[in-house]
mmCIF file of C-alpha atoms in Angstrom:
data_model
loop_
_atom_site.group_PDB
_atom_site.id
_atom_site.type_symbol
_atom_site.label_atom_id
_atom_site.label_comp_id
_atom_site.label_asym_id
_atom_site.label_seq_id
_atom_site.Cartn_x
_atom_site.Cartn_y
_atom_site.Cartn_z
ATOM 1 C CA MET W 1 0.000 0.000 0.000
ATOM 2 C CA ALA W 2 1.093 3.585 -0.524
ATOM 3 C CA LEU W 3 0.756 4.541 3.138
ATOM 4 C CA GLY W 4 2.331 2.918 6.144
ATOM 5 C CA ALA W 5 0.766 2.312 9.527
ATOM 6 C CA ALA W 6 -0.085 5.361 11.547
ATOM 7 C CA PRO W 7 1.806 5.766 14.819
ATOM 8 C CA GLY W 8 -0.245 4.434 17.681
ATOM 9 C CA ALA W 9 -2.848 2.760 15.433
ATOM 10 C CA PRO W 10 -5.106 0.387 17.400
ATOM 11 C CA ALA W 11 -4.484 -3.312 17.054
ATOM 12 C CA ALA W 12 -6.733 -5.244 14.658
ATOM 13 C CA PRO W 13 -9.478 -7.366 16.217
ATOM 14 C CA ASP W 14 -8.687 -11.040 16.689
ATOM 15 C CA PRO W 15 -10.441 -12.660 13.699
ATOM 16 C CA ARG W 16 -10.447 -16.136 15.201
ATOM 17 C CA GLY W 17 -13.327 -15.438 17.571
ATOM 18 C CA GLY W 18 -16.106 -15.180 14.954
ATOM 19 C CA GLY W 19 -17.456 -16.874 11.863
ATOM 20 C CA PRO W 20 -17.500 -15.491 8.311
ATOM 21 C CA ALA W 21 -20.535 -13.267 8.936
ATOM 22 C CA GLU W 22 -18.975 -11.676 12.027
ATOM 23 C CA LEU W 23 -15.652 -11.187 10.265
ATOM 24 C CA LEU W 24 -17.408 -9.599 7.312
ATOM 25 C CA THR W 25 -19.315 -7.264 9.622
ATOM 26 C CA GLU W 26 -16.092 -6.164 11.294
ATOM 27 C CA LEU W 27 -14.319 -5.667 7.973
ATOM 28 C CA GLN W 28 -17.222 -3.654 6.607
ATOM 29 C CA ARG W 29 -17.355 -1.464 9.699
ATOM 30 C CA LEU W 30 -13.675 -0.638 9.390
ATOM 31 C CA HIS W 31 -14.034 0.004 5.684
ATOM 32 C CA ARG W 32 -16.944 2.392 6.238
ATOM 33 C CA GLU W 33 -14.954 4.283 8.862
ATOM 34 C CA LEU W 34 -11.995 4.436 6.493
ATOM 35 C CA GLY W 35 -14.256 5.873 3.785
ATOM 36 C CA GLU W 36 -15.600 8.552 6.110
ATOM 37 C CA ALA W 37 -12.123 9.463 7.358
ATOM 38 C CA THR W 38 -10.836 9.592 3.792
ATOM 39 C CA GLU W 39 -13.634 11.876 2.626
ATOM 40 C CA THR W 40 -12.984 14.240 5.541
ATOM 41 C CA TYR W 41 -9.240 14.306 4.865
ATOM 42 C CA GLN W 42 -9.634 14.858 1.121
ATOM 43 C CA ALA W 43 -12.164 17.643 1.631
ATOM 44 C CA THR W 44 -9.744 19.438 3.971
ATOM 45 C CA SER W 45 -6.878 18.872 1.540
ATOM 46 C CA ARG W 46 -8.892 20.450 -1.215
ATOM 47 C CA SER W 47 -9.853 23.396 0.994
ATOM 48 C CA LEU W 48 -6.188 23.851 1.847
ATOM 49 C CA THR W 49 -5.244 23.879 -1.847
ATOM 50 C CA GLU W 50 -7.958 26.437 -2.589
ATOM 51 C CA GLN W 51 -6.849 28.570 0.361
ATOM 52 C CA ARG W 52 -3.251 28.523 -0.838
ATOM 53 C CA ASP W 53 -4.421 29.615 -4.288
ATOM 54 C CA ARG W 54 -6.357 32.500 -2.697
ATOM 55 C CA ASN W 55 -3.290 33.420 -0.660
ATOM 56 C CA ARG W 56 -1.181 33.580 -3.804
ATOM 57 C CA ARG W 57 -3.733 35.829 -5.486
ATOM 58 C CA LEU W 58 -3.903 38.055 -2.412
ATOM 59 C CA GLY W 59 -0.122 38.226 -2.321
ATOM 60 C CA ALA W 60 0.039 39.274 -5.978
ATOM 61 C CA GLY W 61 -2.657 41.886 -5.368
ATOM 62 C CA LEU W 62 -0.813 43.216 -2.355
ATOM 63 C CA VAL W 63 2.388 43.627 -4.388
ATOM 64 C CA LYS W 64 0.481 45.629 -7.016
ATOM 65 C CA ALA W 65 -1.258 47.714 -4.360
ATOM 66 C CA ARG W 66 2.041 48.553 -2.697
ATOM 67 C CA ALA W 67 3.536 49.506 -6.066
ATOM 68 C CA ALA W 68 0.578 51.819 -6.720
ATOM 69 C CA LEU W 69 0.981 53.273 -3.245
ATOM 70 C CA ALA W 70 4.675 53.953 -3.851
ATOM 71 C CA GLU W 71 3.844 55.624 -7.170
ATOM 72 C CA GLY W 72 1.193 57.779 -5.503
ATOM 73 C CA ARG W 73 3.567 58.830 -2.768
ATOM 74 C CA ASP W 74 6.172 59.759 -5.344
ATOM 75 C CA ALA W 75 3.662 61.947 -7.224
ATOM 76 C CA ALA W 76 2.570 63.579 -3.970
ATOM 77 C CA GLY W 77 6.189 64.219 -3.127
ATOM 78 C CA GLN W 78 6.716 65.988 -6.429
ATOM 79 C CA PHE W 79 3.838 68.358 -5.681
ATOM 80 C CA ALA W 80 5.274 68.987 -2.225
ATOM 81 C CA ARG W 81 8.698 69.814 -3.676
ATOM 82 C CA ARG W 82 7.188 72.212 -6.213
ATOM 83 C CA GLN W 83 5.369 74.098 -3.478
ATOM 84 C CA TYR W 84 8.531 74.228 -1.382
ATOM 85 C CA GLN W 85 10.450 75.617 -4.365
ATOM 86 C CA GLY W 86 8.075 78.581 -4.596
ATOM 87 C CA VAL W 87 5.277 77.566 -6.895
ATOM 88 C CA VAL W 88 2.594 79.521 -4.951
ATOM 89 C CA GLU W 89 -0.929 79.883 -6.221
ATOM 90 C CA VAL W 90 -2.248 83.440 -6.650
ATOM 91 C CA SER W 91 -5.919 84.215 -6.954
ATOM 92 C CA PRO W 92 -7.208 84.563 -10.556
ATOM 93 C CA THR W 93 -8.520 88.129 -9.943
ATOM 94 C CA LEU W 94 -5.197 89.361 -8.595
ATOM 95 C CA ARG W 95 -3.300 87.828 -11.536
ATOM 96 C CA LEU W 96 -5.589 89.627 -14.028
ATOM 97 C CA LEU W 97 -5.090 92.957 -12.238
ATOM 98 C CA LEU W 98 -1.303 92.640 -12.120
ATOM 99 C CA ALA W 99 -0.741 91.108 -15.509
ATOM 100 C CA ALA W 100 0.365 93.259 -18.418
ATOM 101 C CA ASP W 101 -1.073 90.723 -20.834
ATOM 102 C CA ALA W 102 -4.631 89.696 -19.879
ATOM 103 C CA GLN W 103 -4.736 86.830 -22.402
ATOM 104 C CA GLY W 104 -1.472 85.454 -21.048
ATOM 105 C CA ALA W 105 -2.879 85.581 -17.552
ATOM 106 C CA LEU W 106 -5.952 83.616 -18.668
ATOM 107 C CA ASP W 107 -3.731 81.004 -20.316
ATOM 108 C CA GLN W 108 -1.685 80.732 -17.143
ATOM 109 C CA GLU W 109 -4.902 80.337 -15.133
ATOM 110 C CA HIS W 110 -5.909 77.401 -17.327
ATOM 111 C CA VAL W 111 -2.578 75.680 -16.715
ATOM 112 C CA LEU W 112 -2.804 76.261 -12.963
ATOM 113 C CA ARG W 113 -6.317 74.905 -12.788
ATOM 114 C CA ARG W 114 -5.261 71.791 -14.617
ATOM 115 C CA ALA W 115 -2.344 71.393 -12.227
ATOM 116 C CA ALA W 116 -4.728 71.743 -9.295
ATOM 117 C CA ARG W 117 -6.996 69.070 -10.722
ATOM 118 C CA ASP W 118 -3.992 66.783 -11.185
ATOM 119 C CA ARG W 119 -2.999 67.391 -7.580
ATOM 120 C CA VAL W 120 -6.480 66.502 -6.326
ATOM 121 C CA ALA W 121 -6.492 63.371 -8.467
ATOM 122 C CA THR W 122 -3.053 62.401 -7.184
ATOM 123 C CA VAL W 123 -4.124 62.793 -3.567
ATOM 124 C CA ALA W 124 -7.269 60.755 -4.267
ATOM 125 C CA ARG W 125 -5.226 57.988 -5.871
ATOM 126 C CA LEU W 126 -2.799 58.019 -2.966
ATOM 127 C CA THR W 127 -5.634 57.755 -0.439
ATOM 128 C CA SER W 128 -7.271 54.931 -2.377
ATOM 129 C CA ALA W 129 -3.968 53.066 -2.748
ATOM 130 C CA GLU W 130 -3.295 53.369 0.983
ATOM 131 C CA ARG W 131 -6.734 51.961 1.794
ATOM 132 C CA ARG W 132 -6.354 49.133 -0.728
ATOM 133 C CA ALA W 133 -2.891 48.154 0.483
ATOM 134 C CA SER W 134 -4.025 48.213 4.101
ATOM 135 C CA GLN W 135 -7.098 46.092 3.325
ATOM 136 C CA LEU W 136 -5.111 43.521 1.349
ATOM 137 C CA ALA W 137 -2.494 43.323 4.092
ATOM 138 C CA ARG W 138 -5.216 42.513 6.641
ATOM 139 C CA GLU W 139 -6.803 39.938 4.300
ATOM 140 C CA SER W 140 -3.424 38.337 3.637
ATOM 141 C CA ARG W 141 -2.685 37.971 7.331
ATOM 142 C CA ALA W 142 -6.112 36.420 7.953
ATOM 143 C CA ALA W 143 -5.723 34.127 4.929
ATOM 144 C CA LEU W 144 -2.354 32.904 6.141
ATOM 145 C CA ASP W 145 -3.910 32.164 9.532
ATOM 146 C CA ARG W 146 -6.652 30.115 7.828
ATOM 147 C CA GLU W 147 -4.043 28.243 5.808
ATOM 148 C CA GLN W 148 -2.150 27.285 8.965
ATOM 149 C CA VAL W 149 -5.368 26.055 10.625
ATOM 150 C CA LEU W 150 -6.274 23.972 7.557
ATOM 151 C CA ALA W 151 -2.762 22.542 7.305
ATOM 152 C CA ALA W 152 -2.880 21.432 10.951
ATOM 153 C CA ARG W 153 -6.336 19.917 10.449
ATOM 154 C CA GLN W 154 -5.147 18.118 7.314
ATOM 155 C CA ARG W 155 -2.256 16.512 9.198
ATOM 156 C CA THR W 156 -4.591 15.320 11.970
ATOM 157 C CA GLU W 157 -7.161 13.930 9.525
ATOM 158 C CA ARG W 158 -4.491 12.241 7.452
ATOM 159 C CA GLU W 159 -3.212 10.406 10.499
ATOM 160 C CA ALA W 160 -6.770 9.385 11.416
ATOM 161 C CA ALA W 161 -7.376 8.007 7.933
ATOM 162 C CA ARG W 162 -4.032 6.202 7.942
ATOM 163 C CA GLY W 163 -4.945 4.661 11.274
ATOM 164 C CA LYS W 164 -8.215 3.311 9.828
ATOM 165 C CA LEU W 165 -6.357 2.058 6.782
ATOM 166 C CA ASP W 166 -3.949 0.193 9.017
ATOM 167 C CA GLU W 167 -6.832 -1.424 10.896
ATOM 168 C CA VAL W 168 -8.405 -2.673 7.663
ATOM 169 C CA GLU W 169 -5.116 -4.036 6.355
ATOM 170 C CA SER W 170 -4.272 -5.659 9.679
ATOM 171 C CA LEU W 171 -7.592 -7.476 9.800
ATOM 172 C CA ILE W 172 -7.259 -8.703 6.226
ATOM 173 C CA SER W 173 -3.690 -9.877 6.741
ATOM 174 C CA ALA W 174 -4.733 -11.753 9.900
ATOM 175 C CA LEU W 175 -7.256 -13.891 8.013
ATOM 176 C CA SER W 176 -6.232 -17.294 6.749
ATOM 177 C CA PRO W 177 -6.941 -18.087 3.088
ATOM 178 C CA GLU W 178 -9.833 -20.282 4.205
ATOM 179 C CA GLN W 179 -11.354 -17.528 6.349
ATOM 180 C CA LEU W 180 -10.965 -14.974 3.573
ATOM 181 C CA ALA W 181 -12.660 -17.288 1.071
ATOM 182 C CA GLU W 182 -15.576 -17.812 3.467
ATOM 183 C CA VAL W 183 -15.940 -14.074 4.057
ATOM 184 C CA GLU W 184 -15.906 -13.414 0.315
ATOM 185 C CA GLY W 185 -18.539 -16.092 -0.221
ATOM 186 C CA VAL W 186 -20.907 -14.538 2.321
ATOM 187 C CA GLU W 187 -20.261 -11.114 0.847
ATOM 188 C CA ALA W 188 -21.022 -12.239 -2.705
ATOM 189 C CA GLU W 189 -24.236 -13.957 -1.621
ATOM 190 C CA ARG W 190 -25.481 -10.796 0.043
ATOM 191 C CA GLY W 191 -24.704 -8.705 -3.007
ATOM 192 C CA GLU W 192 -26.516 -11.059 -5.369
ATOM 193 C CA GLU W 193 -29.545 -11.215 -3.074
ATOM 194 C CA ALA W 194 -29.733 -7.429 -2.801
ATOM 195 C CA GLN W 195 -29.461 -7.178 -6.584
ATOM 196 C CA ARG W 196 -32.356 -9.580 -7.147
ATOM 197 C CA GLU W 197 -34.523 -7.661 -4.680
ATOM 198 C CA LEU W 198 -33.731 -4.332 -6.350
ATOM 199 C CA VAL W 199 -34.608 -5.640 -9.817
ATOM 200 C CA ALA W 200 -37.763 -7.377 -8.587
ATOM 201 C CA ALA W 201 -38.950 -4.143 -6.953
ATOM 202 C CA GLY W 202 -38.559 -2.269 -10.248
ATOM 203 C CA GLY W 203 -35.824 -0.056 -8.879
ATOM 204 C CA LEU W 204 -33.310 -1.037 -11.557
ATOM 205 C CA SER W 205 -33.654 -1.685 -15.248
ATOM 206 C CA THR W 206 -31.238 -4.211 -16.716
ATOM 207 C CA THR W 207 -32.259 -3.561 -20.321
ATOM 208 C CA GLY W 208 -29.588 -2.318 -22.683
ATOM 209 C CA ALA W 209 -29.157 1.413 -22.121
ATOM 210 C CA VAL W 210 -26.923 3.430 -24.437
ATOM 211 C CA PRO W 211 -24.179 5.771 -23.147
ATOM 212 C CA THR W 212 -23.116 9.121 -24.482
ATOM 213 C CA ARG W 213 -19.857 9.378 -26.375
ATOM 214 C CA ARG W 214 -18.038 10.559 -23.255
ATOM 215 C CA GLY W 215 -19.821 7.958 -21.149
ATOM 216 C CA GLU W 216 -18.622 5.241 -23.504
ATOM 217 C CA ARG W 217 -15.029 6.456 -23.171
ATOM 218 C CA ALA W 218 -15.371 6.539 -19.376
ATOM 219 C CA VAL W 219 -16.706 2.960 -19.353
ATOM 220 C CA ARG W 220 -13.903 1.672 -21.566
ATOM 221 C CA PHE W 221 -11.294 3.388 -19.408
ATOM 222 C CA ALA W 222 -12.751 1.879 -16.223
ATOM 223 C CA VAL W 223 -12.830 -1.601 -17.761
ATOM 224 C CA GLU W 224 -9.172 -1.245 -18.746
ATOM 225 C CA GLN W 225 -8.294 -0.677 -15.075
ATOM 226 C CA ILE W 226 -9.824 -3.983 -13.918
ATOM 227 C CA GLY W 227 -7.321 -5.991 -11.904
ATOM 228 C CA LYS W 228 -5.347 -2.996 -10.625
ATOM 229 C CA PRO W 229 -5.116 -2.760 -6.832
ATOM 230 C CA TYR W 230 -7.094 -0.504 -4.549
ATOM 231 C CA VAL W 231 -4.725 1.957 -2.851
ATOM 232 C CA TRP W 232 -5.955 4.621 -0.473
ATOM 233 C CA GLY W 233 -5.862 8.064 -2.085
ATOM 234 C CA ALA W 234 -4.655 6.747 -5.459
ATOM 235 C CA GLU W 235 -5.969 8.033 -8.768
ATOM 236 C CA GLY W 236 -3.928 6.001 -11.234
ATOM 237 C CA PRO W 237 -2.402 4.969 -13.386
ATOM 238 C CA ASP W 238 -1.297 1.855 -11.478
ATOM 239 C CA SER W 239 -3.808 1.850 -8.598
ATOM 240 C CA TYR W 240 -7.010 3.585 -7.507
ATOM 241 C CA ASP W 241 -9.375 4.243 -4.672
ATOM 242 C CA CYS W 242 -13.097 4.313 -5.446
ATOM 243 C CA SER W 243 -13.491 7.960 -6.416
ATOM 244 C CA GLY W 244 -10.015 8.069 -7.911
ATOM 245 C CA LEU W 245 -11.234 5.528 -10.466
ATOM 246 C CA THR W 246 -14.483 7.318 -11.301
ATOM 247 C CA SER W 247 -12.949 10.796 -11.504
ATOM 248 C CA GLN W 248 -10.089 9.620 -13.712
ATOM 249 C CA ALA W 249 -12.458 7.685 -15.979
ATOM 250 C CA TRP W 250 -14.437 10.827 -16.685
ATOM 251 C CA GLN W 251 -11.373 13.033 -16.922
ATOM 252 C CA THR W 252 -10.025 10.695 -19.583
ATOM 253 C CA ALA W 253 -13.396 11.001 -21.331
ATOM 254 C CA GLY W 254 -12.988 14.783 -21.433
ATOM 255 C CA ALA W 255 -15.160 15.847 -18.502
ATOM 256 C CA GLN W 256 -14.026 17.176 -15.141
ATOM 257 C CA VAL W 257 -15.878 15.711 -12.163
ATOM 258 C CA PRO W 258 -15.202 16.283 -8.452
ATOM 259 C CA ARG W 259 -12.533 14.103 -6.865
ATOM 260 C CA THR W 260 -14.422 12.539 -3.943
ATOM 261 C CA SER W 261 -17.599 10.486 -3.798
ATOM 262 C CA GLN W 262 -19.288 12.991 -1.484
ATOM 263 C CA GLU W 263 -18.591 15.844 -3.893
ATOM 264 C CA GLN W 264 -19.702 13.774 -6.856
ATOM 265 C CA TRP W 265 -22.987 13.094 -5.060
ATOM 266 C CA ALA W 266 -23.419 16.705 -3.977
ATOM 267 C CA GLU W 267 -22.444 18.477 -7.198
ATOM 268 C CA LEU W 268 -23.484 16.271 -10.134
ATOM 269 C CA PRO W 269 -27.088 15.976 -11.398
ATOM 270 C CA ARG W 270 -29.073 13.100 -9.885
ATOM 271 C CA VAL W 271 -30.604 10.378 -12.047
ATOM 272 C CA PRO W 272 -33.075 7.587 -11.077
ATOM 273 C CA LEU W 273 -31.630 4.080 -10.981
ATOM 274 C CA ARG W 274 -34.244 2.869 -13.477
ATOM 275 C CA ASP W 275 -32.867 5.436 -15.986
ATOM 276 C CA LEU W 276 -29.190 4.572 -15.588
ATOM 277 C CA ARG W 277 -26.998 4.491 -18.649
ATOM 278 C CA PRO W 278 -23.377 3.271 -18.884
ATOM 279 C CA GLY W 279 -20.968 5.832 -17.479
ATOM 280 C CA ASP W 280 -23.281 7.116 -14.748
ATOM 281 C CA LEU W 281 -21.904 7.045 -11.202
ATOM 282 C CA VAL W 282 -23.595 5.007 -8.484
ATOM 283 C CA VAL W 283 -23.072 6.352 -4.955
ATOM 284 C CA TYR W 284 -23.373 4.266 -1.797
ATOM 285 C CA PHE W 285 -24.127 4.642 1.925
ATOM 286 C CA PRO W 286 -25.939 7.483 3.708
ATOM 287 C CA LYS W 287 -22.753 9.569 3.855
ATOM 288 C CA ALA W 288 -21.851 8.959 0.185
ATOM 289 C CA THR W 289 -18.540 7.341 1.102
ATOM 290 C CA HIS W 290 -18.280 4.935 -1.844
ATOM 291 C CA VAL W 291 -18.835 5.278 -5.587
ATOM 292 C CA ALA W 292 -18.706 3.043 -8.660
ATOM 293 C CA LEU W 293 -19.133 3.503 -12.414
ATOM 294 C CA TYR W 294 -22.171 1.926 -14.039
ATOM 295 C CA LEU W 295 -21.246 -0.603 -16.704
ATOM 296 C CA GLY W 296 -24.750 -1.574 -17.828
ATOM 297 C CA ASP W 297 -26.935 -4.649 -17.328
ATOM 298 C CA GLY W 298 -27.046 -4.079 -13.568
ATOM 299 C CA LEU W 299 -23.257 -4.126 -13.128
ATOM 300 C CA VAL W 300 -20.697 -1.572 -11.959
ATOM 301 C CA VAL W 301 -16.935 -1.226 -12.119
ATOM 302 C CA GLN W 302 -15.479 -0.333 -8.735
ATOM 303 C CA ALA W 303 -12.323 -0.130 -6.669
ATOM 304 C CA PRO W 304 -13.826 -1.869 -3.626
ATOM 305 C CA ARG W 305 -11.512 -1.563 -0.624
ATOM 306 C CA PRO W 306 -7.985 -2.176 0.693
ATOM 307 C CA GLY W 307 -6.827 -5.662 -0.168
ATOM 308 C CA ALA W 308 -9.053 -5.844 -3.269
ATOM 309 C CA LYS W 309 -8.648 -4.983 -6.935
ATOM 310 C CA VAL W 310 -10.707 -3.030 -9.425
ATOM 311 C CA LYS W 311 -13.495 -5.375 -10.500
ATOM 312 C CA VAL W 312 -17.021 -5.768 -11.797
ATOM 313 C CA SER W 313 -19.797 -6.202 -9.210
ATOM 314 C CA PRO W 314 -23.586 -6.230 -9.051
ATOM 315 C CA LEU W 315 -24.829 -2.669 -8.673
ATOM 316 C CA ALA W 316 -26.491 -3.540 -5.344
ATOM 317 C CA ALA W 317 -23.349 -5.048 -3.828
ATOM 318 C CA ASN W 318 -23.450 -2.030 -1.486
ATOM 319 C CA PRO W 319 -26.493 -0.163 -0.119
ATOM 320 C CA VAL W 320 -27.285 2.349 -2.864
ATOM 321 C CA LEU W 321 -27.737 6.007 -1.976
ATOM 322 C CA GLY W 322 -28.453 7.068 -5.546
ATOM 323 C CA ALA W 323 -26.848 7.866 -8.883
ATOM 324 C CA VAL W 324 -25.474 10.936 -10.637
ATOM 325 C CA ARG W 325 -24.750 11.779 -14.260
ATOM 326 C CA PRO W 326 -21.568 13.671 -15.222
ATOM 327 C CA ASP W 327 -22.869 14.560 -18.721
ATOM 328 C CA PRO W 328 -26.618 15.151 -18.475
ATOM 329 C CA ASP W 329 -26.731 16.982 -21.808
ATOM 330 C CA GLY W 330 -24.778 14.395 -23.776
ATOM 331 C CA ALA W 331 -26.458 12.654 -26.706
ATOM 332 C CA PRO W 332 -26.510 8.828 -26.795
ATOM 333 C CA VAL W 333 -24.155 7.210 -29.279
ATOM 334 C CA PRO W 334 -25.969 5.815 -32.338
ATOM 335 C CA VAL W 335 -24.353 2.394 -31.980
ATOM 336 C CA TYR W 336 -22.931 0.958 -28.773
ATOM 337 C CA GLU W 337 -20.805 -2.125 -28.428
ATOM 338 C CA PRO W 338 -20.145 -2.844 -24.726
ATOM 339 C CA PRO W 339 -16.474 -3.453 -23.955
ATOM 340 C CA GLU W 340 -15.384 -7.034 -23.525
ATOM 341 C CA LEU W 341 -14.601 -7.808 -19.902
ATOM 342 C CA PRO W 342 -11.235 -9.352 -19.104
ATOM 343 C CA GLU W 343 -11.096 -12.829 -17.636
ATOM 344 C CA GLY W 344 -11.659 -12.796 -13.894
ATOM 345 C CA ALA W 345 -13.322 -9.365 -13.914
ATOM 346 C CA ARG W 346 -15.740 -10.478 -11.171
ATOM 347 C CA GLU W 347 -13.329 -12.486 -9.049
ATOM 348 C CA GLY W 348 -12.777 -11.549 -5.417
ATOM 349 C CA ALA W 349 -15.095 -10.096 -2.827
ATOM 350 C CA ASP W 350 -17.758 -7.529 -3.423
ATOM 351 C CA THR W 351 -18.428 -5.075 -0.638
ATOM 352 C CA GLY W 352 -22.029 -6.050 -0.106
ATOM 353 C CA TYR W 353 -23.504 -4.686 3.104
ATOM 354 C CA ARG W 354 -26.851 -5.704 4.451
ATOM 355 C CA ASP W 355 -29.178 -2.769 5.006
ATOM 356 C CA GLU W 356 -28.913 -3.072 8.776
ATOM 357 C CA GLU W 357 -25.125 -2.880 8.459
ATOM 358 C CA ALA W 358 -25.050 0.229 6.283
ATOM 359 C CA PRO W 359 -23.278 3.176 7.888
ATOM 360 C CA ALA W 360 -25.522 5.380 9.985
ATOM 361 C CA GLU W 361 -25.883 9.125 9.455
#
């Protein structure tokens, strides 16, 4: 895995005390907690990146504001020097009375008035520049404070997620091959049963839906990743986590989608399960902590969990929260040939959770 054990991570439960169902329940609980911790960490990481971008923009604005302030001060200084050197304004009436040439006096008055206007404008610019520089300096200090808070929170949440990851990996590594096979068998049975119930209730159509052109590219990309390992936080090309797979599939197809499953659920348009088409994203659990890409015919491509590989599973292998569509305005392709699945695409455990075991709000 890409990440090592977190310092002080709790020891994995002893798997020898329960049967396959109990072991599966414990594994699923840890995996749900890992998903929630991961979503929290990634959201903070993204906020930190955005804050740093804002800080850079504020810093650039502050540099410009200070340059404008220096320019304004220089102009004001020039006016001050001219006054000191004896350029004293005389009233227009007195100049007309004293001048030998009335027209020359009027011309001089025009020049002086323009100079006065320039002086007023210079003072106004200087005042505005001082206010702007002062405001940006305050905003920059506050922004830097927010960045430090987010960076500290990110470190804490990263360690929490790494601790959960270590628990999941420790439990899996403690299982014998026989125990793991039994757990996977129970898991697969639950997923198939949930799938049959969903279809029977009319909540899912398994008839051949047609993707958009981008959806087709996303599906083919996801299928090409089958067999690559799940790695926490990975987004390819050699390994993926659940939302790393779905976001990269759509990015390869030419569409930007949010990075995490919670953001994908929150920001992309919703679509009913009965209207799913290949390429749509299926989101799982009340907190939207898992996501898969719809393949068609009631199947999804997913990066299930630590210790597993990208694979094809029944859509209902996890408790479904709903589905979203990254390209709601895309037109269906005129002819669609589903990609051929590689051998062993459905081998290994699904992450099927019974409804009573789904993560609580």
